[in-house]
Short mmCIF file of C-alpha atoms in Angstrom, two decimals:
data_model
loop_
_atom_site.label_atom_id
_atom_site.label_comp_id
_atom_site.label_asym_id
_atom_site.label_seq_id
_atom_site.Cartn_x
_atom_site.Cartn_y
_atom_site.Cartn_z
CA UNK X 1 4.56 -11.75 26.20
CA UNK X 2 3.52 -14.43 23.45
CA UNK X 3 5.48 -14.80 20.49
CA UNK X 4 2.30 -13.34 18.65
CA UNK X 5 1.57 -10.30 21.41
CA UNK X 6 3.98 -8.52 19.62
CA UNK X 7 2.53 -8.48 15.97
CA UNK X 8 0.13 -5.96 16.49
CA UNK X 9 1.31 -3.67 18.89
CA UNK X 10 4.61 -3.30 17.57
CA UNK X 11 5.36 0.43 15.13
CA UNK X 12 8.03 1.09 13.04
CA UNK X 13 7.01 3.93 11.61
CA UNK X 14 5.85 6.32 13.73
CA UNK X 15 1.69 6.87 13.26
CA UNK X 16 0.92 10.57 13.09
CA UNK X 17 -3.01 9.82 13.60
CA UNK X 18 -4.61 9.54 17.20
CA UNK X 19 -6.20 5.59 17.61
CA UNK X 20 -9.99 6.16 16.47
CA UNK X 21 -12.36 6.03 19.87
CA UNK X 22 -15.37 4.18 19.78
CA UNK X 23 -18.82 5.76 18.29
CA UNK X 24 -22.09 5.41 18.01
CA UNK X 25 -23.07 3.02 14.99
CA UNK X 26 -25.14 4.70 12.06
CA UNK X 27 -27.25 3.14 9.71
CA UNK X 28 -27.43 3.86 5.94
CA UNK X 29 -29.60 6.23 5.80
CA UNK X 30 -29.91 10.23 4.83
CA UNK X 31 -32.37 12.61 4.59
CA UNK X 32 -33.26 15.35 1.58
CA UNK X 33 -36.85 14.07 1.61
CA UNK X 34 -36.40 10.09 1.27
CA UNK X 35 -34.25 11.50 -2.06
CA UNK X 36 -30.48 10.83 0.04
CA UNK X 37 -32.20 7.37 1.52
CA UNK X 38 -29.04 4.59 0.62
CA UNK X 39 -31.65 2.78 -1.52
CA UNK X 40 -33.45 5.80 -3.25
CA UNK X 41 -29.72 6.77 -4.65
CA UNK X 42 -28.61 3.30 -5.69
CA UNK X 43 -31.88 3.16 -7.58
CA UNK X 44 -31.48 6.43 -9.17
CA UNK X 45 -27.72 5.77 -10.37
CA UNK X 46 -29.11 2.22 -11.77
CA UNK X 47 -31.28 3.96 -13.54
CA UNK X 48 -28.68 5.63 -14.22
CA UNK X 49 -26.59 3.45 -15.76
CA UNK X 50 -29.05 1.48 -17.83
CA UNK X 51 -29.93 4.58 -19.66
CA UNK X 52 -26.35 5.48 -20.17
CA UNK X 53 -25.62 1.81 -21.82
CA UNK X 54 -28.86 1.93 -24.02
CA UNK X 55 -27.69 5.38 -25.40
CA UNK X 56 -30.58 7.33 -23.80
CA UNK X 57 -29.09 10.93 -23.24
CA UNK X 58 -32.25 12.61 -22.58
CA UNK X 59 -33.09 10.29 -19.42
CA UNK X 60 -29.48 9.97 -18.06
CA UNK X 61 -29.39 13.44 -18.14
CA UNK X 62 -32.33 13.95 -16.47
CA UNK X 63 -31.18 11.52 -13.80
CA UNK X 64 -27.80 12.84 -13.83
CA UNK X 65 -29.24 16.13 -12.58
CA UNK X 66 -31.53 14.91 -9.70
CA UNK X 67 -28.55 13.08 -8.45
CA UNK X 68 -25.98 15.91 -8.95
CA UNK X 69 -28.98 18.17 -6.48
CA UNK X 70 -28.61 14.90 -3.86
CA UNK X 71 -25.39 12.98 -3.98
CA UNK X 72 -22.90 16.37 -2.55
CA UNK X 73 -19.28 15.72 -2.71
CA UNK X 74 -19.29 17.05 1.06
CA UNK X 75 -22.37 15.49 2.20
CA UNK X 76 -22.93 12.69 4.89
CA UNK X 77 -21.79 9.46 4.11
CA UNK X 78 -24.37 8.05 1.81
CA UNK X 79 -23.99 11.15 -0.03
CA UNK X 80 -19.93 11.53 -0.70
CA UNK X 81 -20.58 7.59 -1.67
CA UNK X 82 -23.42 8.14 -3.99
CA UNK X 83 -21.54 11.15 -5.62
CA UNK X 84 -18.55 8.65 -6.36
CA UNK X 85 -20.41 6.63 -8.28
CA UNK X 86 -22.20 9.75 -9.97
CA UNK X 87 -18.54 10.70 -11.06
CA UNK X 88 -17.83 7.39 -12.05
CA UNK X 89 -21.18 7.29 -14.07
CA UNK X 90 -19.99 10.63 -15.85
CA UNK X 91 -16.78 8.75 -16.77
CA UNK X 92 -18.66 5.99 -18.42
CA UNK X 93 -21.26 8.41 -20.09
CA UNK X 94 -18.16 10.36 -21.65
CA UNK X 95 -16.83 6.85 -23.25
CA UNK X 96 -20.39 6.27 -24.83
CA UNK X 97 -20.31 7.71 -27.76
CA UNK X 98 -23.99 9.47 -27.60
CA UNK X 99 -23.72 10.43 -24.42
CA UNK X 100 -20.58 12.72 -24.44
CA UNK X 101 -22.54 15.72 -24.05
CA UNK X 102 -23.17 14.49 -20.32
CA UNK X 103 -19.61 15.39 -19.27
CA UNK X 104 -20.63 19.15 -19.53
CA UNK X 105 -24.47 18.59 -17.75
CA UNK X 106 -22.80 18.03 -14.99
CA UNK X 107 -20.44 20.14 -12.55
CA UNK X 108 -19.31 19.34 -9.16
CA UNK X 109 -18.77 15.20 -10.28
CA UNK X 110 -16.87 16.16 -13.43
CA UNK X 111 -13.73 16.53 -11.39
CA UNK X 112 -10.27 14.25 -12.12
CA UNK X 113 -9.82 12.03 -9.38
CA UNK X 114 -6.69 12.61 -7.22
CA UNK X 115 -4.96 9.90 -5.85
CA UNK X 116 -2.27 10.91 -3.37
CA UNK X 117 1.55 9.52 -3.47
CA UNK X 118 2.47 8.72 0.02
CA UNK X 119 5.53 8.39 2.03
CA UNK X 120 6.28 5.80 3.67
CA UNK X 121 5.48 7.40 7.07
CA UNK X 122 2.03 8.65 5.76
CA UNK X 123 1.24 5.33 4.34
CA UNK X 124 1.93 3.56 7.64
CA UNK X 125 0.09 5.53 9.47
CA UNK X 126 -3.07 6.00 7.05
CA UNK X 127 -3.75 1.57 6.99
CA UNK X 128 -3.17 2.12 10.56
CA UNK X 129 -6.51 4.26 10.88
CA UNK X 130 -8.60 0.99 10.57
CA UNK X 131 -8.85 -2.66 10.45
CA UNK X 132 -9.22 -2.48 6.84
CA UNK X 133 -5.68 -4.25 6.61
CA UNK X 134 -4.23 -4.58 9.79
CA UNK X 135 -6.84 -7.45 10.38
CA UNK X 136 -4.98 -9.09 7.14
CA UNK X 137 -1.64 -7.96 8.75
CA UNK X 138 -2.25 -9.30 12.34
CA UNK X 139 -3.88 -12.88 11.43
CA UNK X 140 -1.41 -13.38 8.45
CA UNK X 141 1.70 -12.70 10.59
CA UNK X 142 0.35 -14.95 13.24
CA UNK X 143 0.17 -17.76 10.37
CA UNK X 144 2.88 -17.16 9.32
CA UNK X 145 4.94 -17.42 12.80
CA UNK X 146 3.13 -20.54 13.33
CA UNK X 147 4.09 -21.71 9.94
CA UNK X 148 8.16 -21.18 10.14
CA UNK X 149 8.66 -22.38 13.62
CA UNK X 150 11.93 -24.55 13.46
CA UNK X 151 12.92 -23.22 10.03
CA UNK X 152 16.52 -21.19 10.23
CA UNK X 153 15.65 -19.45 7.02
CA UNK X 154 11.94 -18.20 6.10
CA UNK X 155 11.62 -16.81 2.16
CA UNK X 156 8.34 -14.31 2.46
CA UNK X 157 7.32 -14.12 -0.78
CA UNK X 158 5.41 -10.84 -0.42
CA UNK X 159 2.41 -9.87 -3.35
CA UNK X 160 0.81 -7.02 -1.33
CA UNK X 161 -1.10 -3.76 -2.29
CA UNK X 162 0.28 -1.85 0.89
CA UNK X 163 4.34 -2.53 -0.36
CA UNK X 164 5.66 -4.31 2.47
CA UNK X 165 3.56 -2.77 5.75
CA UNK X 166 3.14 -5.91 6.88
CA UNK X 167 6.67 -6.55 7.64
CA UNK X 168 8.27 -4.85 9.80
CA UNK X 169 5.59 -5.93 12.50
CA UNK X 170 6.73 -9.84 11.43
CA UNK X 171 10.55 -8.46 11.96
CA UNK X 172 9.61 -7.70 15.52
CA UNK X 173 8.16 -11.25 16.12
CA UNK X 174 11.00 -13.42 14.68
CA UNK X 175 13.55 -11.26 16.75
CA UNK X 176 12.25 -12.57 19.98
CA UNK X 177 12.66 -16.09 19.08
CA UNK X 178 13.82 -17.98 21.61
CA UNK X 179 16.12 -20.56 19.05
CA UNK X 180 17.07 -16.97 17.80
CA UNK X 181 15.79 -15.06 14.85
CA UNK X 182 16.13 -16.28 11.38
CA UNK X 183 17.50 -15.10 7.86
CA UNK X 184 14.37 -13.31 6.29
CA UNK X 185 14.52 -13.55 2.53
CA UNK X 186 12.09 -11.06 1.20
CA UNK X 187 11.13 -11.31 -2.65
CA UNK X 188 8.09 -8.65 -3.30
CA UNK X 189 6.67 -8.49 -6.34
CA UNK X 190 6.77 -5.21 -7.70
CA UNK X 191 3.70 -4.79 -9.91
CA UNK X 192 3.96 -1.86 -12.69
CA UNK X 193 0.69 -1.11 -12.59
CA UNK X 194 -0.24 2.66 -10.73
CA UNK X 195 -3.11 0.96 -8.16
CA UNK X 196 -3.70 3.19 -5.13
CA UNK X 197 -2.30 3.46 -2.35
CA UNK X 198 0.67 4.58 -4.06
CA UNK X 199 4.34 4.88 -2.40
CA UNK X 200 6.56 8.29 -3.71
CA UNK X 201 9.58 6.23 -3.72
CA UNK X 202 11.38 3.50 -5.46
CA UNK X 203 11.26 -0.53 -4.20
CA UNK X 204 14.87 -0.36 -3.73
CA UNK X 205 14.55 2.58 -1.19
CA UNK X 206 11.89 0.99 1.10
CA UNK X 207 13.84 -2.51 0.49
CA UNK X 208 17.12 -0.19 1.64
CA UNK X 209 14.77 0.91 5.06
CA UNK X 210 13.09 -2.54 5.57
CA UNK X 211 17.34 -4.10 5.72
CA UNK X 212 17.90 -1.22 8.06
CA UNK X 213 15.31 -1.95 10.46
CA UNK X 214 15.91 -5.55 10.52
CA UNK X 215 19.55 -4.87 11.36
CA UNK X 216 18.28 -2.37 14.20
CA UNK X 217 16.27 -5.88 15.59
CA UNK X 218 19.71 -8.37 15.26
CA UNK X 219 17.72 -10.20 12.01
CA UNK X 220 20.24 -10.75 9.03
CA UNK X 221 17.23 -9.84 5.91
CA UNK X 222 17.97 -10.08 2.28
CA UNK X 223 15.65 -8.39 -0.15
CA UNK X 224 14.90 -8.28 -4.11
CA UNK X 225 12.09 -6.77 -6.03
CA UNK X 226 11.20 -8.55 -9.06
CA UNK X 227 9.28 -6.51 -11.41
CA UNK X 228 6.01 -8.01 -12.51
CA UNK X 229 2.15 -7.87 -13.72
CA UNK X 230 -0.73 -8.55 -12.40
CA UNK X 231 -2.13 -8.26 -16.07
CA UNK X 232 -0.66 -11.80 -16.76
CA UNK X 233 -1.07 -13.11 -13.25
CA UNK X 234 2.68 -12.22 -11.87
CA UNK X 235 3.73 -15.05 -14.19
CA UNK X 236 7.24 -14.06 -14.73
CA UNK X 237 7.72 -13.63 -10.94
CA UNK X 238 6.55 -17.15 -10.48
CA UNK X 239 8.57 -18.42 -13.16
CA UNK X 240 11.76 -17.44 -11.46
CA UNK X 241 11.10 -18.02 -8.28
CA UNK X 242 10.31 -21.31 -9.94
CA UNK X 243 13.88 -21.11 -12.13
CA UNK X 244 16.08 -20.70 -8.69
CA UNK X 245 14.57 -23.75 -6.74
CA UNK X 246 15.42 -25.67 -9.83
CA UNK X 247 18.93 -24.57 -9.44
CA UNK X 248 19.32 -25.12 -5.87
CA UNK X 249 18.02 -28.27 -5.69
CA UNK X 250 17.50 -30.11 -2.31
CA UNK X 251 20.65 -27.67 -0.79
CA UNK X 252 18.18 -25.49 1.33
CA UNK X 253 15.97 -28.01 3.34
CA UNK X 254 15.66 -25.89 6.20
CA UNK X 255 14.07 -22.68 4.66
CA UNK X 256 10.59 -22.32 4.73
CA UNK X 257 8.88 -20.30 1.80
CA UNK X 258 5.76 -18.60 2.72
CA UNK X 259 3.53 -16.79 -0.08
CA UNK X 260 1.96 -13.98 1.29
CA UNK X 261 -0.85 -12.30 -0.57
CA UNK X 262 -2.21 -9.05 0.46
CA UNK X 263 -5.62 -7.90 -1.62
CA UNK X 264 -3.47 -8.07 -4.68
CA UNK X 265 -4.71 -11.42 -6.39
CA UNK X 266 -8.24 -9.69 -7.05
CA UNK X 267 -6.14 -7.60 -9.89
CA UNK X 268 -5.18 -10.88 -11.77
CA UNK X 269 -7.90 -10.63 -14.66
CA UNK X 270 -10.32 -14.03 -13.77
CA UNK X 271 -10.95 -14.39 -17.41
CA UNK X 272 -8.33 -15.50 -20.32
CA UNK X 273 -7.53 -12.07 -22.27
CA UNK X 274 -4.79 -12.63 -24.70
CA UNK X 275 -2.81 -15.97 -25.09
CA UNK X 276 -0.87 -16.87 -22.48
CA UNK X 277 2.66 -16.73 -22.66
CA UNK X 278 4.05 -18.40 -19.62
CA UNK X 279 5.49 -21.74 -18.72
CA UNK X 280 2.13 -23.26 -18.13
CA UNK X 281 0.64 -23.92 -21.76
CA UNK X 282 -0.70 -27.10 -21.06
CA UNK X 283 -4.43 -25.40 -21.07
CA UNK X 284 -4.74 -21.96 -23.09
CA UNK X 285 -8.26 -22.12 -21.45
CA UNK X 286 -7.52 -21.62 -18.44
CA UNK X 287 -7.98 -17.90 -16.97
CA UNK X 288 -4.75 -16.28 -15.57
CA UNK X 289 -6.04 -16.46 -11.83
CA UNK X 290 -6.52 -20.18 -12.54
CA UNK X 291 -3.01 -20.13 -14.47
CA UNK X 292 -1.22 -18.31 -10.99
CA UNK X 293 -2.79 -20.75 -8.58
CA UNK X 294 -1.45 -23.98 -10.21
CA UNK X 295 1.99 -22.04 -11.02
CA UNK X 296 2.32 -21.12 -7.09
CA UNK X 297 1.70 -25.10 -6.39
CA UNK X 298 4.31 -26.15 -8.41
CA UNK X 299 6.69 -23.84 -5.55
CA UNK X 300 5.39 -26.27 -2.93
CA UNK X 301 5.26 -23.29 -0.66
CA UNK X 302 5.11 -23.93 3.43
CA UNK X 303 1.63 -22.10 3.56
CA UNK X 304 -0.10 -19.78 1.37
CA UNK X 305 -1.85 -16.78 3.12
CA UNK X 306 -4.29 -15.49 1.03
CA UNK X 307 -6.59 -12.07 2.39
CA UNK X 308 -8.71 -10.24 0.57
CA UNK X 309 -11.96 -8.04 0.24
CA UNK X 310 -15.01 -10.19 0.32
CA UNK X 311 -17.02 -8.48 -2.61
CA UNK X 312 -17.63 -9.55 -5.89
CA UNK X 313 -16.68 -6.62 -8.58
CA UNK X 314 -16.71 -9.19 -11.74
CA UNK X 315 -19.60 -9.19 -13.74
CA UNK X 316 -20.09 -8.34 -16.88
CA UNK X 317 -23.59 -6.15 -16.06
CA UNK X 318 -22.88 -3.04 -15.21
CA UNK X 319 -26.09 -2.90 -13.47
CA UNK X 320 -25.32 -6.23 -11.49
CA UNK X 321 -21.99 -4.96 -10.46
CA UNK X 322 -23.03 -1.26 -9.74
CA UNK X 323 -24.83 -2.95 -7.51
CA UNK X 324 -22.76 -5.18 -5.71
CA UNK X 325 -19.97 -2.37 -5.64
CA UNK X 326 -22.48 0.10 -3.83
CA UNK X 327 -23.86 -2.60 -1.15
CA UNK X 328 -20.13 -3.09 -0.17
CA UNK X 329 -18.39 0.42 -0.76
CA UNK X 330 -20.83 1.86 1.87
CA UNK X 331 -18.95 0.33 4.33
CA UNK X 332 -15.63 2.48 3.91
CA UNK X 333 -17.50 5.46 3.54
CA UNK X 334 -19.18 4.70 6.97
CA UNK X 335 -16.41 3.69 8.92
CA UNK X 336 -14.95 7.37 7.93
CA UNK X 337 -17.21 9.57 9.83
CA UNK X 338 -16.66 7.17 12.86
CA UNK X 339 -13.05 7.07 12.69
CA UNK X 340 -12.19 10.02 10.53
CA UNK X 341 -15.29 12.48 11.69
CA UNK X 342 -15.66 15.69 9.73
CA UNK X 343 -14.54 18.84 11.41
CA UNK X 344 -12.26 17.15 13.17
CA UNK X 345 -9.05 19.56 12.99
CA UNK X 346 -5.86 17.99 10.39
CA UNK X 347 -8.33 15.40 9.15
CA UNK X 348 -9.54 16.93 5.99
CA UNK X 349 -6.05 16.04 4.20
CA UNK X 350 -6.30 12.53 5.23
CA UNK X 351 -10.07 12.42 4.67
CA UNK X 352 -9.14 13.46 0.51
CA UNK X 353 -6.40 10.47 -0.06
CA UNK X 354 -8.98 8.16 1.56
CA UNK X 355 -11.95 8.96 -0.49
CA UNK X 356 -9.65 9.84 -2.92
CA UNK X 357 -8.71 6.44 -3.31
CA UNK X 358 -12.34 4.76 -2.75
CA UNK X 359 -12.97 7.11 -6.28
CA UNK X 360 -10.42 5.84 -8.33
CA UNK X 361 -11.67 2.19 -7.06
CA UNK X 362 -15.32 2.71 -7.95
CA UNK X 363 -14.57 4.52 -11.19
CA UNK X 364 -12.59 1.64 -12.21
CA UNK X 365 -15.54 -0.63 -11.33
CA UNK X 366 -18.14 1.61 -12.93
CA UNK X 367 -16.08 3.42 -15.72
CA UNK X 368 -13.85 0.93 -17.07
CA UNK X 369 -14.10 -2.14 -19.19
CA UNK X 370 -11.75 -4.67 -20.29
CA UNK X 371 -8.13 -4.46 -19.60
CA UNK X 372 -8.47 -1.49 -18.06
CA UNK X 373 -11.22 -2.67 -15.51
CA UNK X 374 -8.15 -3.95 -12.92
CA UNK X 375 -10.51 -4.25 -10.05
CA UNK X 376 -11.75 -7.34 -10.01
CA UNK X 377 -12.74 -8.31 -6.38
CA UNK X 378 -14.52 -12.36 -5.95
CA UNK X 379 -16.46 -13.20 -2.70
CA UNK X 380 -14.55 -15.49 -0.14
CA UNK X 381 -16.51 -18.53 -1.43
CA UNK X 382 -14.99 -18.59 -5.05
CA UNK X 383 -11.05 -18.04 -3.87
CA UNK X 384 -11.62 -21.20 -1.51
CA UNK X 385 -12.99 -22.98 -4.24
CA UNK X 386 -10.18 -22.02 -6.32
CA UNK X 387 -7.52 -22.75 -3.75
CA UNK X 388 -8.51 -26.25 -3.28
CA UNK X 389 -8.82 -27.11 -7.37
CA UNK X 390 -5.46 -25.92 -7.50
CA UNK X 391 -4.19 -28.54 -4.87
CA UNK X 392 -4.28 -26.58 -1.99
CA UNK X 393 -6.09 -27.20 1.56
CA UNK X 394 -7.53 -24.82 3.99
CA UNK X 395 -5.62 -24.78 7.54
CA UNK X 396 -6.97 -22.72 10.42
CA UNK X 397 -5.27 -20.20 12.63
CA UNK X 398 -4.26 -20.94 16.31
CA UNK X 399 -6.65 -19.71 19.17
CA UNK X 400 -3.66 -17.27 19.93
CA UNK X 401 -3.57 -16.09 16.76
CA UNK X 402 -7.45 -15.35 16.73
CA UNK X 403 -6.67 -13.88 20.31
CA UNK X 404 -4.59 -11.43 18.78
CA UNK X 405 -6.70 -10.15 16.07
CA UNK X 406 -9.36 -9.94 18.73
CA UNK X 407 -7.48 -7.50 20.76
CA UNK X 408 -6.20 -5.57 17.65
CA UNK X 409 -10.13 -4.76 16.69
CA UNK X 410 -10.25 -3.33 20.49
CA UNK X 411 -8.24 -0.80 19.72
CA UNK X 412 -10.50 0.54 17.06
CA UNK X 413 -14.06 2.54 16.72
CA UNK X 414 -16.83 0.10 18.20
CA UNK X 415 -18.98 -1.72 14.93
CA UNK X 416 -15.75 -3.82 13.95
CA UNK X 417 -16.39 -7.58 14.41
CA UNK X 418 -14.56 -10.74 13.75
CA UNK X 419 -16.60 -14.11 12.73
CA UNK X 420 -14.86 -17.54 12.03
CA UNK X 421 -16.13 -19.55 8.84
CA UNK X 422 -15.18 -23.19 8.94
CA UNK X 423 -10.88 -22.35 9.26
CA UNK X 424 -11.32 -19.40 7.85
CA UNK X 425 -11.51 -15.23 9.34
CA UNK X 426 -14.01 -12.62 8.28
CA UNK X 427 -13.90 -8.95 9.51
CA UNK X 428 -16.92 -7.56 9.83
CA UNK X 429 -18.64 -4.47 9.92
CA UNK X 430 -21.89 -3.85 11.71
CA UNK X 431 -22.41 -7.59 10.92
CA UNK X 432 -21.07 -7.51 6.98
CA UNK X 433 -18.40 -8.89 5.82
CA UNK X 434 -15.62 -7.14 4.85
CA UNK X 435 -12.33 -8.74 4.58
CA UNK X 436 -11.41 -12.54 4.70
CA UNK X 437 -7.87 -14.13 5.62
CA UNK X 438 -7.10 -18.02 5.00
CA UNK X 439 -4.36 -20.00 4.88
CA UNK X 440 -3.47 -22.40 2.69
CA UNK X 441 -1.25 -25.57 2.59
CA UNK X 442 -0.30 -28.20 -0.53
CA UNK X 443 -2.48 -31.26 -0.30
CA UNK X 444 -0.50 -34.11 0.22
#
């Protein structure tokens, strides 16, 4: 077995969920008429939207209504989609001043959205249900083996939404080593805001389990949580990372420092929203994702492995990025009824956190402005951009490594679908992109 064979196929946790089996692929489409068509509904909630930003309760509400008749909470897939963005559009309309009155024209989408806490178990087991991250796990991991070869001592610097899945999978490799396995130095970043999925216990528990494991696989692991912000773009957490290589000086040659980034750097806000406070004055122009990317140079990290969602959530327009969040938010929706069917016996709990969590994304994308609008997703093409003006260059992944994340999409529901771009990896879904993972090096 490769040194890589392993990353995929290993579990820690145990996964409570059957592995999906392959469907038949499904377009966009509904029925009620043409009136549940993917396109009539988008056009109807822009609509929507524009009349709810121009103050015009009498047509939102009329528009409100046809959708409420079309977009059912416990419909087919274009239907539970279009009635999360009806929801969110009820959110927006109550912060509108003129338009509060909405809240009460409409029933079934005026309901709080419930995000579930999981445990750690649950969790495991619910990114295991698709490729959604274990693509990001499976070609980061194989990265990163490739990047620490030879090193006695790899730092993971860990800024992840999915707190720490990713590693015990990484454990497993570096315990088969054949120079033996090295001292894993874990530092995650423990971000304070409440972003789903959420875990229902502390850092320093899962850090406790994630020691425990590693000592069940003969690895020596040390691990620290560092609590930080994505709000200023985890600048503290830089800065002393930054503050303890100054310290050590050229005493640790042999450790390798890998910076692994999980769809979290999407919740750095891409524009500058209050002066900047950090160690990097020298432009107060610059926006904090700008600000984090020249900050993580200055670490000259062994690789950077960067995956995220390739959507773009960041426009100003509501209408523009209604838009944009609907053309790509489909895709969850229909991977569920492949993967996650309806009447399928003990699914309907793990249906609810799902969706549960696709509402509290797309309210934040509709509902929210500001501070408060966290998710910020950009499109592959502007993060490689912004790697390389920040001193970085791309570096592609090993035919093994591709190999692996090949054979991880055969165990899930047929439609999944990798594509290389220049060095980079796209998943895709019925041919659309849906998640990108690249890896990153300081230009010499």
């Amino acid at each position: 077995m490769t040194k890589t064979q392993i990353i995929h196929r290993a579990r820690w946790w145990p996964a409570c969920f059957p592995t999906p089996k392959p469907a038949s692929a499904f377009g966009v489409g509904g029925g009620n008429n043409g009136l549940g068509d993917a396109n009539c509904m988008e056009q109807l909630l822009i609509h929507c939207a524009t009349a709810i930003d121009a103050n015009d309760a009498t047509l939102a509400q009329q528009i409100l209504w046809v959708l409420n008749n079309i977009a059912l909470p416990d419909g087919d897939s274009n239907q539970r989609l279009a009635s999360a963005f009806l929801r969110a559009l009820i959110s927006r309309a109550a912060k509108s001043g003129t338009c509060k009155m909405l809240t009460a024209a409409v029933g079934n989408a005026n309901v709080a959205i419930s995000t579930h806490k999981f445990s750690v178990t649950e969790l495991a087991s619910f990114v295991d249900l698709t490729p959604w991250h274990r693509f990001g796990f499976t070609a980061a991991n194989s990265a990163i083996l490739d990047a620490v070869e030879g090193f006695s001592v790899i730092h993971i610097v860990d800024l992840s939404l999915t707190h720490c899945m990713q590693i015990p999978t990484l454990i497993d490799a570096v315990a088969s080593r054949l120079e033996g396995p090295p001292l894993i130095k874990l530092t995650v970043a423990g971000a304070t805001e409440d972003i789903p999925p959420m875990l229902d216990l502390s850092y320093d528990e899962l850090g406790a389990k994630l020691v425990s494991f590693a000592r069940s696989k003969n690895v020596n692991m040390e691990f620290r949580v560092i609590p930080s912000s994505c709000t200023d773009g985890f600048s503290s957490f830089i800065e002393e990372i930054r503050s303890e290589q100054l310290v050590k000086g050229n005493n640790f040659t042999n450790e390798a420092m890998v910076v692994n980034c999980h769809m979290m750097l999407h919740y750095i806000p891409e524009e500058t929203l209050s002066p900047i406070s950090s160690f990097d004055t020298c432009n107060p122009n610059s926006s904090y994702r700008t600000m984090f990317l020249k900050n993580l140079r200055r670490l000259e990290p062994t690789a950077v492995v960067l995956v995220d969602e390739d959507a773009d959530f960041t426009s100003n327009d509501i209408v523009y990025r209604l838009k944009s969040a609907f053309n790509y938010l489909w895709i969850p929706y229909d991977t569920m009824d492949t993967f996650l069917p309806r009447g399928v016996g003990g699914g309907s709990k793990e249906r609810e956190w799902y969706e549960g969590d696709l509402c509290w994304k797309i309210e934040n994308v509709v509902a929210q402005e500001g501070v408060k609008r966290v998710e910020r997703a950009e499109p592959k093409s502007r993060w490689v951009q912004r790697m390389r003006n920040a001193g970085f260059r791309g570096v592609g992944f090993s035919d093994e490594g591709v190999a692996e994340v090949k054979g991880m999409l055969d165990e899930h529901a047929a439609g999944w679908g990798l594509k290389r771009e220049e060095e980079h990896l796209v998943l895709t879904w019925k041919g659309h992109n849906v998640v990108f993972a690249t890896v990153w090096v300081p230009t010499t």
